[in-house]
Amino acid sequence: MGLPYFGYAESTGELRALYDKMRERPMPPVYKPTHGGAPGIIQAHSLDPQLIPKVFTTSATLNGVGPLTWPERELVNTVTSRLNQCLY
Amino acid sequence: MVKDPRAPHGDLRMQSLGEIASLVTLEPWSLSRSHHAEWHTTGLSDDDILQGIVLSSYFGHLNRIADAVAVPLDYTVELMPPATDPTEPPLLPSPIAVTGRPALELSRRPATAQAIAAWRTYMFERDAPLTRRQRTVLARWVSMFLGDGGISTPADLTVNPIDSALRDLAEIVTLAPWKLSDESFAPLRKHGLDDAALFDAVAVASSAGFFSRITVALASLGRDRA
């Protein structure tokens, strides 16, 4: 169902390099995916690899810093996802 | 709070943040000067409010992309969210077109403003897979659904069957992303769009929603209640 996306094993070239770079980003352990690859939400953008740095550079300016605390940011993200009926 | 962000909760600051996420997600045009004042009384600063608005708008983009490709949750959570209900009715389109200066300037977060500007340029200033004109069609419909009165209306740009199919996809992405399915993409596939072009269409609509949601919410925050 839906559009396809590419996991680490299927990635090549620019996408593979991006996945490797994104995997090396500092990340709280709780966000690390159980499969060990790039997080699924990054893979979800894999049909347009050039979009990935645009989206996740923005994320770093919002999710990695305050003034809101980590629990407060999580609250905003969770309420948003719930109202959008999204598992993510 | 996740079950009902508008219900009373003990921590007023967290309750206000839940309300910000709720309003930004469901009806960004309904934010008002009185919300702004109320949130101050619960301990939120302007910088807190700005981050809440932009963060919720941003997460709305992630939700839409996740829905378009049906990516599974791949990290451990203590509380699993309820299953998606595909029969849930769509969000309501804005009844008004919001114009005016933002009550809070995005430039208060310079790194965020710079990152969003680069994202916007990438989204709208290229001609493949979608053309610039098709990007504009999508963005104008999205901005109309969200009440972004600073962007021209889309009707005069929606003149052929592909434009109409783009309009329909923009509506699902913006107002009912949980309904995205193969069926949503079928009309554009019939017009020859492949997976990369279809993802581009979703990404343009979702990104436009991110940009317009911020614009509408920040402008509405300086207006009296609609």
Coordinates of C-alpha atoms in Angstrom, one line a residue:
Chain A
M1 CA 0.0 0.0 0.0
G2 CA 1.2 3.5 -0.7
L3 CA 4.3 4.6 -2.5
P4 CA 7.5 2.6 -2.2
Y5 CA 10.5 3.6 0.0
F6 CA 14.0 2.2 0.2
G7 CA 15.6 0.6 3.2
Y8 CA 19.3 0.6 3.9
A9 CA 19.9 -2.7 2.1
E10 CA 18.3 -1.4 -1.1
S11 CA 20.0 1.9 -1.0
T12 CA 22.8 2.9 -3.3
G13 CA 24.8 6.0 -4.3
E14 CA 23.6 9.3 -2.9
L15 CA 20.9 7.7 -0.8
R16 CA 23.3 5.2 0.8
A17 CA 25.7 8.1 1.6
L18 CA 22.8 10.0 3.2
Y19 CA 21.7 7.1 5.2
D20 CA 25.2 6.6 6.5
K21 CA 25.4 10.3 7.4
M22 CA 22.0 10.3 9.1
R23 CA 22.9 7.2 11.1
E24 CA 25.9 9.0 12.5
R25 CA 23.9 11.9 13.9
P26 CA 23.8 12.2 17.6
M27 CA 20.4 10.7 18.7
P28 CA 18.9 9.7 22.0
P29 CA 18.9 5.9 22.2
V30 CA 15.2 5.8 22.5
Y31 CA 14.9 7.1 18.9
K32 CA 17.2 4.5 17.4
P33 CA 15.4 2.0 15.2
T34 CA 15.5 -1.6 16.2
H35 CA 16.7 -2.6 12.7
G36 CA 19.9 -0.6 13.1
G37 CA 19.4 1.3 9.9
A38 CA 18.3 4.9 9.2
P39 CA 15.1 5.7 11.0
G40 CA 12.0 4.9 9.1
I41 CA 10.9 8.5 8.8
I42 CA 14.1 9.3 6.9
Q43 CA 13.6 6.2 4.7
A44 CA 10.1 7.5 4.1
H45 CA 11.6 10.4 2.1
S46 CA 13.9 8.1 0.0
L47 CA 12.1 8.6 -3.3
D48 CA 13.6 12.1 -3.2
P49 CA 17.1 11.9 -1.5
Q50 CA 17.8 15.6 -2.0
L51 CA 14.8 16.4 0.1
I52 CA 16.2 14.5 3.1
P53 CA 18.8 17.1 4.2
K54 CA 16.3 19.9 3.7
V55 CA 13.7 18.3 6.0
F56 CA 16.1 16.9 8.6
T57 CA 18.2 20.1 8.9
T58 CA 15.0 21.8 9.8
S59 CA 14.3 19.0 12.3
A60 CA 17.7 19.6 14.0
T61 CA 16.8 23.3 14.6
L62 CA 13.4 22.3 16.2
N63 CA 13.8 18.9 17.9
G64 CA 17.4 19.3 19.1
V65 CA 17.1 22.6 20.9
G66 CA 14.8 24.7 23.1
P67 CA 13.5 26.7 24.7
L68 CA 11.0 23.9 25.0
T69 CA 12.3 20.9 26.9
W70 CA 12.5 17.5 25.4
P71 CA 9.3 16.2 27.2
E72 CA 7.5 19.4 26.0
R73 CA 8.7 18.8 22.4
E74 CA 7.6 15.2 22.6
L75 CA 4.2 16.3 23.8
V76 CA 3.7 18.7 20.9
N77 CA 4.9 15.9 18.4
T78 CA 2.7 13.3 20.0
V79 CA -0.5 15.4 20.1
T80 CA 0.1 16.4 16.5
S81 CA 0.5 12.8 15.4
R82 CA -2.5 11.6 17.3
L83 CA -4.7 14.3 15.8
N84 CA -3.4 13.4 12.3
Q85 CA -4.1 9.8 13.1
C86 CA -0.6 8.8 12.3
L87 CA 1.5 6.2 14.1
Y88 CA 4.6 8.2 13.7
Chain B
M1 CA -3.7 14.5 27.1
V2 CA -3.0 12.6 23.9
K3 CA -6.5 11.2 23.9
D4 CA -8.1 14.6 24.4
P5 CA -5.6 17.6 24.2
R6 CA -8.4 20.1 25.0
A7 CA -9.5 18.4 28.2
P8 CA -8.3 19.9 31.5
H9 CA -4.9 18.6 32.9
G10 CA -2.9 19.4 35.9
D11 CA 0.1 21.1 34.3
L12 CA -1.1 24.3 32.8
R13 CA 2.1 24.8 30.7
M14 CA 1.8 21.4 29.2
Q15 CA -1.9 21.9 28.7
S16 CA -1.2 25.0 26.7
L17 CA 1.4 23.2 24.6
G18 CA -1.2 20.5 23.9
E19 CA -3.7 23.2 22.9
I20 CA -1.1 24.8 20.6
A21 CA -0.5 21.5 18.8
S22 CA -4.2 20.8 18.6
L23 CA -5.1 24.2 17.1
V24 CA -2.2 24.3 14.7
T25 CA -3.1 20.8 13.5
L26 CA -6.9 21.2 13.3
E27 CA -7.6 24.8 12.6
P28 CA -4.6 27.1 12.6
W29 CA -6.7 30.0 11.4
S30 CA -8.5 30.0 14.8
L31 CA -5.5 31.0 16.9
S32 CA -6.0 34.5 18.3
R33 CA -4.7 37.3 20.4
S34 CA -6.6 35.9 23.4
H35 CA -4.9 32.5 23.0
H36 CA -1.5 34.3 22.9
A37 CA -2.4 36.2 26.2
E38 CA -3.8 33.0 27.9
W39 CA -0.7 31.0 27.1
H40 CA 1.5 33.7 28.6
T41 CA -0.4 33.3 31.9
T42 CA 0.4 29.6 32.0
G43 CA 4.1 30.3 31.8
L44 CA 4.9 30.1 28.1
S45 CA 7.1 32.8 26.6
D46 CA 6.9 34.0 23.0
D47 CA 9.8 31.8 22.1
D48 CA 8.1 28.8 23.6
I49 CA 4.9 29.5 21.7
L50 CA 6.8 30.0 18.4
Q51 CA 8.6 26.7 18.8
G52 CA 5.4 24.9 19.6
I53 CA 3.7 26.3 16.5
V54 CA 6.6 25.5 14.1
L55 CA 7.3 22.1 15.7
S56 CA 3.7 21.0 15.4
S57 CA 3.6 22.2 11.8
Y58 CA 6.8 20.3 11.1
F59 CA 5.5 17.1 12.6
G60 CA 2.4 17.4 10.5
H61 CA 4.7 17.1 7.5
L62 CA 6.4 14.0 8.8
N63 CA 2.9 12.5 9.5
R64 CA 1.9 13.0 5.9
I65 CA 5.0 11.6 4.4
A66 CA 4.8 8.6 6.7
D67 CA 1.2 8.0 5.6
A68 CA 2.1 8.3 1.9
V69 CA 4.6 5.5 2.0
A70 CA 2.9 3.6 4.9
V71 CA 6.2 3.3 6.8
P72 CA 5.9 1.2 9.9
L73 CA 6.9 2.5 13.4
D74 CA 10.4 1.2 13.9
Y75 CA 11.4 2.3 17.4
T76 CA 10.2 1.2 20.7
V77 CA 7.4 3.1 22.4
E78 CA 5.8 2.4 25.8
L79 CA 2.3 3.4 24.7
M80 CA 1.2 2.2 21.3
P81 CA -1.1 4.7 19.6
P82 CA -4.6 3.6 18.7
A83 CA -5.0 2.1 15.2
T84 CA -5.9 4.6 12.4
D85 CA -9.5 4.8 11.6
P86 CA -9.9 5.3 7.9
T87 CA -13.5 6.4 8.3
E88 CA -12.6 9.4 10.4
P89 CA -13.9 12.5 8.6
P90 CA -11.5 14.9 7.0
L91 CA -10.3 18.0 8.8
L92 CA -12.3 21.1 8.0
P93 CA -11.0 23.6 5.4
S94 CA -10.5 27.1 6.6
P95 CA -13.6 29.3 6.4
I96 CA -11.5 32.4 6.1
A97 CA -8.4 33.7 4.4
V98 CA -5.9 35.0 6.9
T99 CA -3.7 37.9 6.0
G100 CA -1.5 40.3 7.9
R101 CA 1.8 40.4 9.7
P102 CA 2.8 37.6 12.0
A103 CA 2.4 38.2 15.7
L104 CA 5.7 36.4 16.2
E105 CA 8.5 36.5 13.6
L106 CA 10.1 33.3 12.5
S107 CA 13.3 35.2 12.4
R108 CA 13.4 34.8 16.2
R109 CA 14.7 31.3 15.4
P110 CA 17.3 32.2 12.7
A111 CA 18.6 28.7 12.1
T112 CA 15.0 27.4 11.7
A113 CA 14.2 30.3 9.3
Q114 CA 17.2 29.6 7.2
A115 CA 16.5 25.9 7.0
I116 CA 12.9 26.5 6.0
A117 CA 14.0 28.9 3.4
A118 CA 16.3 26.4 1.8
W119 CA 13.5 23.7 2.0
R120 CA 11.1 26.1 0.3
T121 CA 13.5 26.9 -2.5
Y122 CA 14.1 23.2 -3.2
M123 CA 10.4 22.5 -3.2
F124 CA 9.3 25.2 -5.6
E125 CA 12.2 26.2 -7.8
R126 CA 12.8 23.2 -10.0
D127 CA 11.0 21.5 -13.0
A128 CA 11.3 17.8 -12.3
P129 CA 9.7 15.5 -11.7
L130 CA 6.8 18.0 -11.4
T131 CA 6.8 21.3 -13.3
R132 CA 7.0 24.6 -11.5
R133 CA 3.4 25.2 -12.6
Q134 CA 2.2 22.0 -11.1
R135 CA 4.0 22.8 -7.9
T136 CA 2.2 26.1 -7.8
V137 CA -1.2 24.4 -8.4
L138 CA -0.6 22.1 -5.4
A139 CA 0.7 24.9 -3.1
R140 CA -2.2 27.3 -4.0
W141 CA -4.8 24.6 -3.2
V142 CA -3.1 23.7 0.1
S143 CA -2.9 27.4 1.1
M144 CA -6.6 27.8 0.4
F145 CA -7.5 24.8 2.5
L146 CA -5.5 26.2 5.4
G147 CA -6.6 29.8 5.0
D148 CA -3.3 31.3 3.9
G149 CA -4.6 34.5 2.3
G150 CA -1.2 35.7 1.3
I151 CA -1.2 33.2 -1.6
S152 CA -3.3 33.7 -4.8
T153 CA -6.4 31.6 -5.2
P154 CA -5.9 28.4 -7.2
A155 CA -9.0 28.3 -9.5
D156 CA -7.5 30.1 -12.5
L157 CA -4.6 27.6 -12.5
T158 CA -6.7 24.5 -12.4
V159 CA -7.7 24.1 -16.0
N160 CA -7.0 20.5 -17.1
P161 CA -7.5 17.0 -15.8
I162 CA -4.0 16.7 -14.4
D163 CA -4.5 20.0 -12.5
S164 CA -7.8 18.6 -11.1
A165 CA -6.1 15.4 -10.0
L166 CA -3.4 17.4 -8.3
R167 CA -6.0 19.4 -6.6
D168 CA -7.7 16.2 -5.3
L169 CA -4.4 14.9 -4.0
A170 CA -3.6 18.2 -2.3
E171 CA -6.9 17.9 -0.5
I172 CA -6.3 14.4 0.8
V173 CA -2.7 15.3 1.9
T174 CA -3.9 18.4 3.7
L175 CA -7.2 17.4 5.2
A176 CA -7.2 13.6 5.5
P177 CA -3.7 12.2 5.2
W178 CA -4.8 9.0 7.0
K179 CA -6.8 8.2 3.9
L180 CA -3.8 8.2 1.6
S181 CA -3.8 4.9 -0.4
D182 CA -3.1 3.4 -3.8
E183 CA -6.6 4.8 -4.7
S184 CA -5.4 8.3 -4.0
F185 CA -2.6 8.0 -6.5
A186 CA -4.5 6.2 -9.2
P187 CA -5.9 9.3 -11.1
L188 CA -2.4 10.8 -11.4
R189 CA -0.9 7.4 -12.4
K190 CA -3.4 7.3 -15.2
H191 CA -1.9 10.6 -16.4
G192 CA 1.5 9.0 -16.5
L193 CA 3.0 10.1 -13.2
D194 CA 5.4 7.5 -11.8
D195 CA 6.4 6.8 -8.2
A196 CA 9.0 9.6 -8.1
A197 CA 6.5 12.1 -9.5
L198 CA 3.8 11.0 -7.1
F199 CA 6.1 11.3 -4.2
D200 CA 7.1 14.8 -5.4
A201 CA 3.4 15.7 -5.5
V202 CA 2.9 14.5 -1.9
A203 CA 6.0 16.3 -0.8
V204 CA 5.1 19.5 -2.4
A205 CA 1.6 19.5 -0.9
S206 CA 2.9 18.4 2.5
S207 CA 5.7 21.0 2.5
A208 CA 3.3 23.7 1.4
G209 CA 1.1 22.7 4.3
F210 CA 4.1 23.1 6.6
F211 CA 4.9 26.6 5.3
S212 CA 1.2 27.8 5.2
R213 CA 0.3 26.4 8.6
I214 CA 3.1 28.4 10.2
T215 CA 2.1 31.5 8.2
V216 CA -1.5 31.2 9.1
A217 CA -0.9 30.4 12.8
L218 CA 1.5 33.2 13.4
A219 CA -0.7 35.8 11.6
S220 CA -3.8 34.6 13.4
L221 CA -2.1 34.9 16.8
G222 CA -2.2 38.7 16.3
R223 CA -5.9 38.8 15.4
D224 CA -9.0 38.9 17.5
R225 CA -10.8 35.6 17.8
A226 CA -12.4 34.7 14.4

